Amino acid sequence: MQSVYDAKPVEEKVEEAPKEEVKKEAKEEVVTPEVKVVAKEVVEAPKAKAKAKKEAKEEVKEVVEAEEEAPVIEEVNPEEFLANFDWHKFEEGIEAVDEENIKAFEAALEGTLGLVNEREVIEGTVVRKTDREAIIDINSKSEGVISLNEFRYNPGLKVGDTVEVLVDKREDSTGQLVLSHKKARVIKAWERVNNAHETGEVVNGFVKCRTRGGMIVDVFGIEAFLPGSQIDVKPIRDYDQYVEKTMEFKVVKINHEFKNVVVSHKALIEADIEIQKKEIISKLEKGQVLEGVVKNITSYGVFVDLGGVDGLVHITDLSWSRINHPSEVVELDQTLNVVILDFDDEKTRIQLGLKQLNAHPWEALDENIKVGDTIKGKVVVLADYGAFIEVAQGVEGLIHVSEMSWSTHLRSAQDFVKVGDEVEAQILTLDREDRKMSLGIKQLHPDPWSNIAEKYPVGSTHTGTVRNYTNFGVFVELEEGIDGLVYISDLSWTKKIKHPSDFTSVGDKLEVQVLELDIEGRKLNLGHKQTTENPWDAHETKFTINSIHEGTVKEKSDKGLIVSFEDGVEAFVPSRFTAKEDGTKLAKGDTDKFKVIEFNKEFRRVVASHTSIFKAQEEKNMKVAQKKAESADKTTLGDLGGDLAALKKKMEGK
């Protein structure tokens, strides 16, 4: 072909019109590598190329034949030949195409059937499926292959479905068309998500995995967050059951700044439930029995789903028997019948009952049971004031703490029984209408006060146990059910006790004597000091008025001194009687002599004086001196009178 194009003399001899057409057609058919690449993008390019080659061969053949018929040798100027020589064509083996011609060629291809652009999102049709791939036809020269992993969100993909694809490459190294459905979805995803949020459209999403607080869902190729609370209307305990499942969702929130999307499956369920709820609420009536499913269990009751409407069964309405927790009666997801007890005006808060479906146990209680009968039961509840005993299924009676023992000493019920104990008790009261029963344990034992006068007569001495004490005395238990009080004044003959705890302790054994007995009032007056002889009988004869005794100052105060004498007797010395003979006053710890100036056996009171001892001696000495003085005065006057009389006689004799 080059020899034809370069042989100018020959071209002149060939007919002018055919030679120009051959040159033109030959040049148009000579295709550079760049043009070949573009031509390959056209579906029918191979056919056109073959046809063009065939026509070119025929034209070249005609030119060659014409050249053979008229061989002419043309002289070539070497300098002119080198100046016009096309080195590019010589090196590449092809003739370069003008850039303008290439652009014109590409412009001619625009709009040609089967031509696609890279990075363009178009629609394709699934023409075939394998176990791993889907073959997509985009109406181009070849078909694309996409992995089924990109269609995990759509397990129902089938042949004939139309899908969006991105032309990643029109031709790879093997000449294969490269498509991507995942990339196409990502490009269109944000627009679709926003549109679904605005219109409320229901979208399909593929649950990829579980995350903290919820699930990650693939929606249009975007990873959206599904909170755990938005999966279903009822609490979900196993999130893993939803992983790798395709579900319907509603886009409920979009954060445009961080490109976050929140979806909800619960919103779709609630929309359906709301319709059912209105229908159910409109038909609600008190006493109506409905079937429901246990939705949630709390410490105070059970929430039951009535088919879109929730109701509460309080723990007290679960069973006629006393229970500690609702889980003892029902369990989650259990289907049961409940009765409507009450609801508010808007019917949004519904109170349900379970035990009301069965007859009350009191109605089944044996009619022959009466007051005074002895029955057995189980302790189900303990309180400080008593214990509740279940005598039959759902029938309870109260044993007050005062009916547990004949003892008047107040104690709690825990001191006698504990939960779970089987006890025997006597029926004290029975009210079938109000469904109340009171029981007693102590009635099964004889009343210790029935023969109290025989067992504990006045004046008898016994040994008891100190159970408690107050500011005014000590409670001593002689036996179970019989307590007596020892007043603080009856604890000791000699000691002055400020509080009973200074004399005895709880649990100590104490010997007492019965002083008074009140059978009707169930009161017993006891004394401890009466069990020993009264030392004040002997003190009365020893500590007489004006008797002098030696003592030691035990305590000192502004009012006076407390002096301790022998035999444990203590006396009070007023301040005015504490001065010594030298004018000083007695101090704590001093030992000296004291005179008894007052003695009271009934009140065990002794008053003494130290000053009176030397004051009395002074008075005695003064009286003696006074007597001597009086005696001296009388002798002197008498003697004086005698002398005067003798003198008178003498003078008269003269």
Coordinates of C-alpha atoms in Angstrom, one line a residue, residues 114-555:
G114 CA -23.3 0.4 22.8
L115 CA -20.8 3.1 23.7
V116 CA -20.5 3.8 27.4
N117 CA -18.3 6.2 29.5
E118 CA -16.2 5.2 32.4
R119 CA -17.4 6.3 36.0
E120 CA -20.9 6.5 34.6
V121 CA -23.8 5.0 36.6
I122 CA -26.2 3.2 34.3
E123 CA -28.8 0.4 34.5
G124 CA -28.1 -3.1 33.6
T125 CA -30.0 -6.4 33.3
V126 CA -29.2 -9.6 35.1
V127 CA -28.9 -12.1 32.2
R128 CA -27.4 -15.0 34.1
K129 CA -26.5 -16.1 37.7
T130 CA -24.0 -18.5 39.0
D131 CA -23.2 -19.6 42.5
R132 CA -20.8 -16.7 43.0
E133 CA -21.5 -14.1 40.2
A134 CA -24.1 -12.3 38.3
I135 CA -23.7 -11.6 34.6
I136 CA -25.0 -8.0 33.8
D137 CA -25.9 -6.8 30.3
I138 CA -25.5 -3.0 29.8
N139 CA -26.2 -3.1 26.0
S140 CA -22.5 -2.7 25.3
K141 CA -20.1 -4.8 23.1
S142 CA -19.6 -7.1 26.1
E143 CA -21.2 -8.1 29.4
G144 CA -20.0 -7.4 32.9
V145 CA -19.5 -9.8 35.8
I146 CA -20.3 -8.7 39.4
S147 CA -19.8 -10.8 42.6
L148 CA -22.9 -11.9 44.4
N149 CA -21.4 -10.5 47.7
E150 CA -22.4 -7.0 46.4
F151 CA -26.1 -8.3 46.4
R152 CA -26.1 -9.7 50.0
Y153 CA -28.7 -7.1 50.9
N154 CA -31.0 -8.5 48.1
P155 CA -31.0 -12.4 48.4
G156 CA -34.0 -12.4 46.1
L157 CA -32.0 -11.3 43.1
K158 CA -33.0 -13.2 39.9
V159 CA -32.4 -13.2 36.2
G160 CA -34.2 -10.4 34.5
D161 CA -33.9 -7.9 37.4
T162 CA -32.7 -4.4 36.6
V163 CA -29.8 -3.2 38.7
E164 CA -27.7 0.0 38.8
V165 CA -24.0 -0.5 38.0
L166 CA -21.0 1.8 37.7
V167 CA -18.7 1.4 34.6
D168 CA -15.4 1.0 36.4
K169 CA -13.5 0.2 33.3
R170 CA -14.7 -0.2 29.7
E171 CA -11.9 -2.7 29.1
D172 CA -9.3 -4.2 31.5
S173 CA -6.1 -5.9 30.5
T174 CA -8.0 -9.0 29.3
G175 CA -10.5 -6.9 27.3
Q176 CA -13.3 -7.5 29.9
L177 CA -15.9 -4.9 30.8
V178 CA -15.5 -4.1 34.6
L179 CA -18.7 -3.1 36.5
S180 CA -19.6 -2.5 40.2
H181 CA -23.0 -2.5 41.8
K182 CA -21.7 -1.6 45.2
K183 CA -20.1 1.6 44.0
A184 CA -23.2 2.6 42.1
R185 CA -25.3 2.1 45.2
V186 CA -22.9 4.3 47.3
I187 CA -23.1 7.1 44.7
K188 CA -26.9 7.0 44.7
A189 CA -27.3 6.0 48.4
W190 CA -27.2 9.4 50.1
E191 CA -29.7 10.8 47.7
R192 CA -32.0 7.8 48.2
V193 CA -31.6 7.9 52.0
N194 CA -32.6 11.5 52.2
N195 CA -35.5 11.0 49.9
A196 CA -36.7 8.0 52.1
H197 CA -36.4 10.1 55.2
E198 CA -38.5 12.9 53.7
T199 CA -41.2 10.7 52.2
G200 CA -41.3 8.0 54.9
E201 CA -40.6 5.3 52.3
V202 CA -39.9 1.8 53.6
V203 CA -36.5 0.6 52.7
N204 CA -34.8 -2.8 52.7
G205 CA -31.6 -3.2 54.7
F206 CA -29.2 -6.0 55.3
V207 CA -28.2 -6.5 59.0
K208 CA -24.4 -6.8 58.8
C209 CA -23.3 -7.3 62.4
R210 CA -24.0 -6.5 66.0
T211 CA -22.5 -3.5 67.7
R212 CA -22.7 -1.9 71.1
G213 CA -26.3 -0.9 71.8
G214 CA -27.7 -2.2 68.5
M215 CA -27.0 -3.4 64.9
I216 CA -25.2 -2.1 61.8
V217 CA -27.5 -2.2 58.7
D218 CA -26.5 -1.8 55.1
V219 CA -29.1 0.5 53.5
F220 CA -28.4 1.5 49.8
G221 CA -24.7 0.7 50.5
I222 CA -24.5 3.1 53.5
E223 CA -23.9 1.7 57.0
A224 CA -26.9 2.8 59.2
F225 CA -27.3 2.3 62.9
L226 CA -30.3 0.3 64.3
P227 CA -30.7 0.9 68.0
G228 CA -31.6 -2.1 70.1
S229 CA -34.8 -0.4 71.3
Q230 CA -35.9 0.1 67.7
I231 CA -35.7 -3.6 66.6
D232 CA -39.0 -4.6 68.0
V233 CA -41.8 -3.4 70.2
K234 CA -40.9 -6.0 72.8
P235 CA -37.5 -6.1 74.5
I236 CA -34.9 -8.2 72.5
R237 CA -32.7 -10.5 74.5
D238 CA -30.9 -12.2 71.5
Y239 CA -29.6 -9.7 68.9
D240 CA -27.6 -12.4 67.0
Q241 CA -30.8 -13.9 65.6
Y242 CA -31.1 -10.8 63.3
V243 CA -27.5 -10.9 61.9
E244 CA -27.3 -11.5 58.1
K245 CA -31.0 -11.0 57.6
T246 CA -32.7 -8.6 55.3
M247 CA -35.5 -6.6 56.9
E248 CA -37.6 -3.6 56.2
F249 CA -36.8 -0.3 57.9
K250 CA -37.8 3.3 58.2
V251 CA -35.2 6.1 58.2
V252 CA -35.9 8.0 61.4
K253 CA -32.9 10.3 61.7
I254 CA -30.1 11.7 59.5
N255 CA -27.1 13.7 60.7
H256 CA -25.9 15.6 57.6
E257 CA -22.8 16.8 59.3
F258 CA -21.4 13.4 60.2
K259 CA -23.2 11.5 57.6
N260 CA -24.9 9.3 60.2
V261 CA -28.2 7.5 59.5
V262 CA -30.5 5.9 62.1
V263 CA -33.2 3.4 61.0
S264 CA -36.0 1.7 62.9
H265 CA -37.9 -1.5 62.4
K266 CA -40.0 -0.9 65.4
A267 CA -41.6 2.1 63.7
L268 CA -43.1 -0.1 61.1
I269 CA -44.5 -2.5 63.7
E270 CA -45.9 0.3 65.7
A271 CA -47.7 1.7 62.7
D272 CA -49.5 -1.7 62.3
I273 CA -50.0 -2.1 66.0
E274 CA -51.5 1.4 66.4
I275 CA -54.3 0.3 64.1
Q276 CA -54.8 -2.9 66.1
K277 CA -54.5 -0.9 69.3
K278 CA -57.3 1.5 68.5
E279 CA -59.5 -1.5 67.5
I280 CA -58.7 -3.3 70.8
I281 CA -59.2 -0.2 73.0
S282 CA -62.6 0.5 71.5
K283 CA -63.8 -2.9 72.7
L284 CA -62.3 -2.9 76.2
E285 CA -64.7 -3.6 79.1
K286 CA -64.2 -4.3 82.8
G287 CA -64.4 -8.0 83.5
Q288 CA -63.4 -8.9 79.9
V289 CA -61.1 -11.9 79.6
L290 CA -58.3 -11.5 77.0
E291 CA -55.3 -13.5 75.8
G292 CA -51.9 -11.9 76.2
V293 CA -48.2 -12.6 76.1
V294 CA -45.9 -11.8 79.0
K295 CA -43.8 -8.9 77.7
N296 CA -41.8 -7.9 80.8
I297 CA -41.4 -8.9 84.5
T298 CA -40.6 -6.5 87.2
S299 CA -40.4 -6.7 91.0
Y300 CA -43.9 -5.1 91.3
G301 CA -45.8 -6.8 88.5
V302 CA -46.0 -8.2 85.0
F303 CA -46.6 -6.3 81.7
V304 CA -48.8 -8.2 79.3
D305 CA -49.1 -7.5 75.6
L306 CA -52.7 -7.8 74.5
G307 CA -52.0 -7.5 70.8
G308 CA -50.7 -4.0 70.6
V309 CA -52.0 -2.8 74.0
D310 CA -50.0 -3.3 77.2
G311 CA -51.6 -3.9 80.6
L312 CA -50.1 -4.4 84.1
V313 CA -50.8 -7.3 86.4
H314 CA -49.8 -6.2 89.8
I315 CA -48.0 -8.7 92.0
T316 CA -50.9 -8.8 94.4
D317 CA -53.2 -9.8 91.5
L318 CA -51.1 -12.7 90.2
S319 CA -51.9 -15.3 92.8
W320 CA -54.2 -15.7 95.8
S321 CA -51.2 -17.0 97.7
R322 CA -48.5 -14.6 98.9
I323 CA -45.4 -14.5 96.5
N324 CA -42.1 -12.8 96.8
H325 CA -41.5 -12.2 93.0
P326 CA -43.7 -12.4 89.9
S327 CA -41.3 -14.9 88.3
E328 CA -42.6 -17.5 90.7
V329 CA -45.9 -17.5 88.8
V330 CA -45.2 -16.5 85.2
E331 CA -42.2 -16.4 82.8
L332 CA -41.3 -14.3 79.7
D333 CA -43.1 -14.9 76.4
Q334 CA -45.7 -17.0 78.2
T335 CA -49.2 -16.9 76.8
L336 CA -52.0 -16.6 79.4
N337 CA -55.5 -15.4 79.9
V338 CA -56.1 -12.2 82.0
V339 CA -59.1 -10.3 83.1
I340 CA -59.5 -6.5 82.8
L341 CA -59.9 -5.0 86.3
D342 CA -59.8 -1.3 85.5
F343 CA -58.5 1.3 83.1
D344 CA -58.3 5.1 82.9
D345 CA -60.6 7.3 80.8
E346 CA -58.3 7.3 77.8
K347 CA -57.7 3.5 78.3
T348 CA -54.0 4.0 78.2
R349 CA -53.3 2.4 81.6
I350 CA -55.0 -0.9 81.9
Q351 CA -55.0 -2.9 85.1
L352 CA -55.2 -6.7 84.7
G353 CA -55.7 -9.6 87.0
L354 CA -54.7 -13.2 86.8
K355 CA -55.8 -14.7 90.1
Q356 CA -59.4 -13.4 89.5
L357 CA -59.9 -16.1 86.9
N358 CA -60.0 -18.6 89.8
A359 CA -62.3 -18.8 92.8
H360 CA -61.1 -17.2 96.0
P361 CA -59.5 -19.8 98.3
W362 CA -61.7 -18.5 101.2
E363 CA -64.7 -19.7 99.4
A364 CA -63.2 -23.2 99.3
L365 CA -62.2 -23.1 103.0
D366 CA -63.7 -25.9 105.1
E367 CA -67.0 -24.7 106.5
N368 CA -66.5 -26.8 109.6
I369 CA -63.5 -24.8 110.8
K370 CA -64.5 -22.6 113.7
V371 CA -63.0 -20.5 116.5
G372 CA -61.1 -22.6 119.0
D373 CA -60.0 -25.2 116.5
T374 CA -56.3 -26.1 116.2
I375 CA -54.9 -25.9 112.7
K376 CA -51.4 -26.2 111.1
G377 CA -49.8 -23.8 108.7
K378 CA -46.6 -22.5 107.2
V379 CA -45.0 -19.2 108.1
V380 CA -44.9 -17.1 104.9
V381 CA -44.2 -13.6 106.2
L382 CA -42.6 -12.2 109.3
A383 CA -43.0 -8.7 110.8
D384 CA -42.1 -7.2 114.1
Y385 CA -45.7 -7.2 115.2
G386 CA -46.4 -10.9 114.2
A387 CA -46.3 -13.6 111.6
F388 CA -48.6 -14.6 108.7
I389 CA -49.4 -18.3 108.6
E390 CA -50.8 -19.9 105.4
V391 CA -53.3 -22.4 106.6
A392 CA -54.6 -23.3 103.1
Q393 CA -53.8 -22.3 99.5
G394 CA -54.4 -18.5 99.6
V395 CA -55.8 -18.4 103.1
E396 CA -53.7 -16.7 105.7
G397 CA -54.0 -15.9 109.4
L398 CA -52.1 -13.5 111.6
I399 CA -50.4 -14.6 114.9
H400 CA -49.7 -11.4 116.8
V401 CA -46.5 -11.3 118.8
S402 CA -48.6 -11.0 122.0
E403 CA -50.3 -14.3 121.2
M404 CA -47.0 -16.1 120.8
S405 CA -46.1 -16.3 124.5
W406 CA -47.7 -15.8 127.9
S407 CA -44.7 -13.6 128.7
T408 CA -45.6 -9.9 129.2
H409 CA -42.1 -9.0 128.2
L410 CA -42.3 -7.5 124.7
R411 CA -40.3 -9.3 122.0
S412 CA -40.4 -9.6 118.2
A413 CA -41.9 -12.4 116.2
Q414 CA -38.4 -13.4 115.0
D415 CA -37.7 -14.6 118.5
F416 CA -40.3 -17.4 118.2
V417 CA -40.6 -18.4 114.5
K418 CA -38.9 -17.9 111.1
V419 CA -40.2 -18.1 107.5
G420 CA -40.8 -21.6 106.3
D421 CA -41.6 -23.0 109.8
E422 CA -44.5 -25.4 110.2
V423 CA -46.4 -24.2 113.2
E424 CA -49.6 -25.3 115.1
A425 CA -51.9 -22.6 116.3
Q426 CA -55.4 -22.0 117.7
I427 CA -58.1 -20.0 115.8
L428 CA -58.9 -16.9 117.9
T429 CA -61.1 -15.0 115.5
L430 CA -62.6 -16.0 112.1
D431 CA -64.3 -13.5 109.7
R432 CA -65.3 -15.2 106.4
E433 CA -66.9 -12.1 105.0
D434 CA -63.8 -9.9 105.5
R435 CA -61.6 -12.9 105.0
K436 CA -59.6 -12.4 108.2
M437 CA -58.3 -14.8 110.7
S438 CA -56.3 -14.4 113.9
L439 CA -54.3 -17.2 115.5
G440 CA -52.5 -17.9 118.7
I441 CA -49.7 -20.2 119.8
K442 CA -49.6 -19.6 123.5
Q443 CA -53.2 -20.8 123.9
L444 CA -51.9 -24.3 123.2
H445 CA -50.1 -24.2 126.5
P446 CA -51.6 -23.7 130.1
D447 CA -51.8 -20.2 131.3
P448 CA -49.1 -19.8 134.1
W449 CA -51.3 -17.2 135.8
S450 CA -54.1 -19.7 136.4
N451 CA -52.4 -21.0 139.6
I452 CA -50.1 -18.1 140.3
A453 CA -51.3 -17.8 143.9
E454 CA -50.3 -21.4 144.6
K455 CA -47.0 -21.2 142.9
Y456 CA -45.9 -17.7 144.0
P457 CA -47.7 -16.7 147.3
V458 CA -46.8 -13.4 149.0
G459 CA -43.7 -13.8 151.1
S460 CA -42.3 -16.7 149.1
T461 CA -38.7 -16.5 147.9
H462 CA -37.6 -17.5 144.4
T463 CA -34.7 -17.1 142.0
G464 CA -35.4 -15.4 138.6
T465 CA -33.6 -14.0 135.6
V466 CA -33.1 -10.3 134.9
R467 CA -34.8 -9.6 131.6
N468 CA -34.8 -5.8 131.4
Y469 CA -34.5 -2.8 133.6
T470 CA -35.8 0.8 133.6
N471 CA -34.9 3.9 135.6
F472 CA -37.3 2.9 138.3
G473 CA -36.6 -0.8 138.6
V474 CA -35.7 -4.3 137.3
F475 CA -37.9 -6.8 135.5
V476 CA -37.3 -10.4 136.7
E477 CA -38.7 -13.4 134.9
L478 CA -39.6 -16.2 137.3
E479 CA -40.7 -18.5 134.4
E480 CA -42.1 -18.3 130.9
G481 CA -45.0 -15.9 131.1
I482 CA -44.5 -14.7 134.6
D483 CA -42.5 -11.5 135.1
G484 CA -42.2 -9.3 138.2
L485 CA -40.9 -5.8 139.0
V486 CA -38.3 -5.1 141.6
Y487 CA -38.3 -1.3 142.4
I488 CA -34.9 0.3 142.8
S489 CA -35.7 1.0 146.4
D490 CA -36.1 -2.7 147.0
L491 CA -32.7 -3.7 145.7
S492 CA -30.5 -3.0 148.7
W493 CA -30.9 -2.1 152.4
T494 CA -27.8 0.0 152.6
K495 CA -26.7 1.2 149.1
K496 CA -28.1 4.2 147.5
I497 CA -28.6 3.1 143.8
K498 CA -29.0 5.7 141.2
H499 CA -29.7 3.2 138.3
P500 CA -30.5 -0.5 138.4
S501 CA -27.6 -1.1 135.9
D502 CA -25.2 -0.1 138.7
F503 CA -26.5 -3.1 140.8
T504 CA -27.2 -5.9 138.2
S505 CA -27.1 -6.8 134.5
V506 CA -29.5 -8.4 132.0
G507 CA -29.3 -12.2 132.2
D508 CA -28.1 -12.2 135.9
K509 CA -29.8 -14.5 138.4
L510 CA -31.4 -12.6 141.2
E511 CA -33.0 -13.9 144.4
V512 CA -36.4 -12.1 145.0
Q513 CA -39.3 -12.3 147.4
V514 CA -42.9 -11.8 146.4
L515 CA -44.2 -8.6 148.0
E516 CA -47.5 -8.1 146.2
L517 CA -49.6 -10.1 143.8
D518 CA -52.3 -8.8 141.4
I519 CA -53.9 -11.8 139.6
E520 CA -56.4 -9.8 137.6
G521 CA -53.9 -7.2 136.5
R522 CA -51.2 -9.9 136.0
K523 CA -48.8 -7.9 138.1
L524 CA -46.1 -9.2 140.5
N525 CA -44.2 -6.9 142.9
L526 CA -40.9 -8.4 144.0
G527 CA -38.1 -7.4 146.3
H528 CA -34.5 -8.4 146.5
K529 CA -33.4 -6.8 149.8
Q530 CA -36.2 -8.5 151.6
T531 CA -34.3 -11.8 151.1
T532 CA -31.8 -10.7 153.7
E533 CA -32.2 -9.3 157.2
N534 CA -32.7 -5.6 157.6
P535 CA -29.4 -4.3 159.1
W536 CA -31.1 -1.2 160.2
D537 CA -32.8 -3.1 163.0
A538 CA -29.3 -3.5 164.5
H539 CA -28.2 0.0 163.5
E540 CA -31.1 1.5 165.4
T541 CA -29.7 0.3 168.7
K542 CA -26.1 1.2 167.8
F543 CA -26.4 4.6 166.2
T544 CA -28.4 6.3 168.9
I545 CA -28.7 10.0 169.3
N546 CA -25.5 11.7 170.7
S547 CA -23.6 8.4 170.2
I548 CA -20.0 9.0 168.9
H549 CA -18.5 6.9 166.1
E550 CA -15.4 7.0 164.1
G551 CA -15.8 7.5 160.4
T552 CA -14.0 8.4 157.1
V553 CA -15.0 11.2 154.8
K554 CA -16.1 9.5 151.5
E555 CA -17.4 12.5 149.5

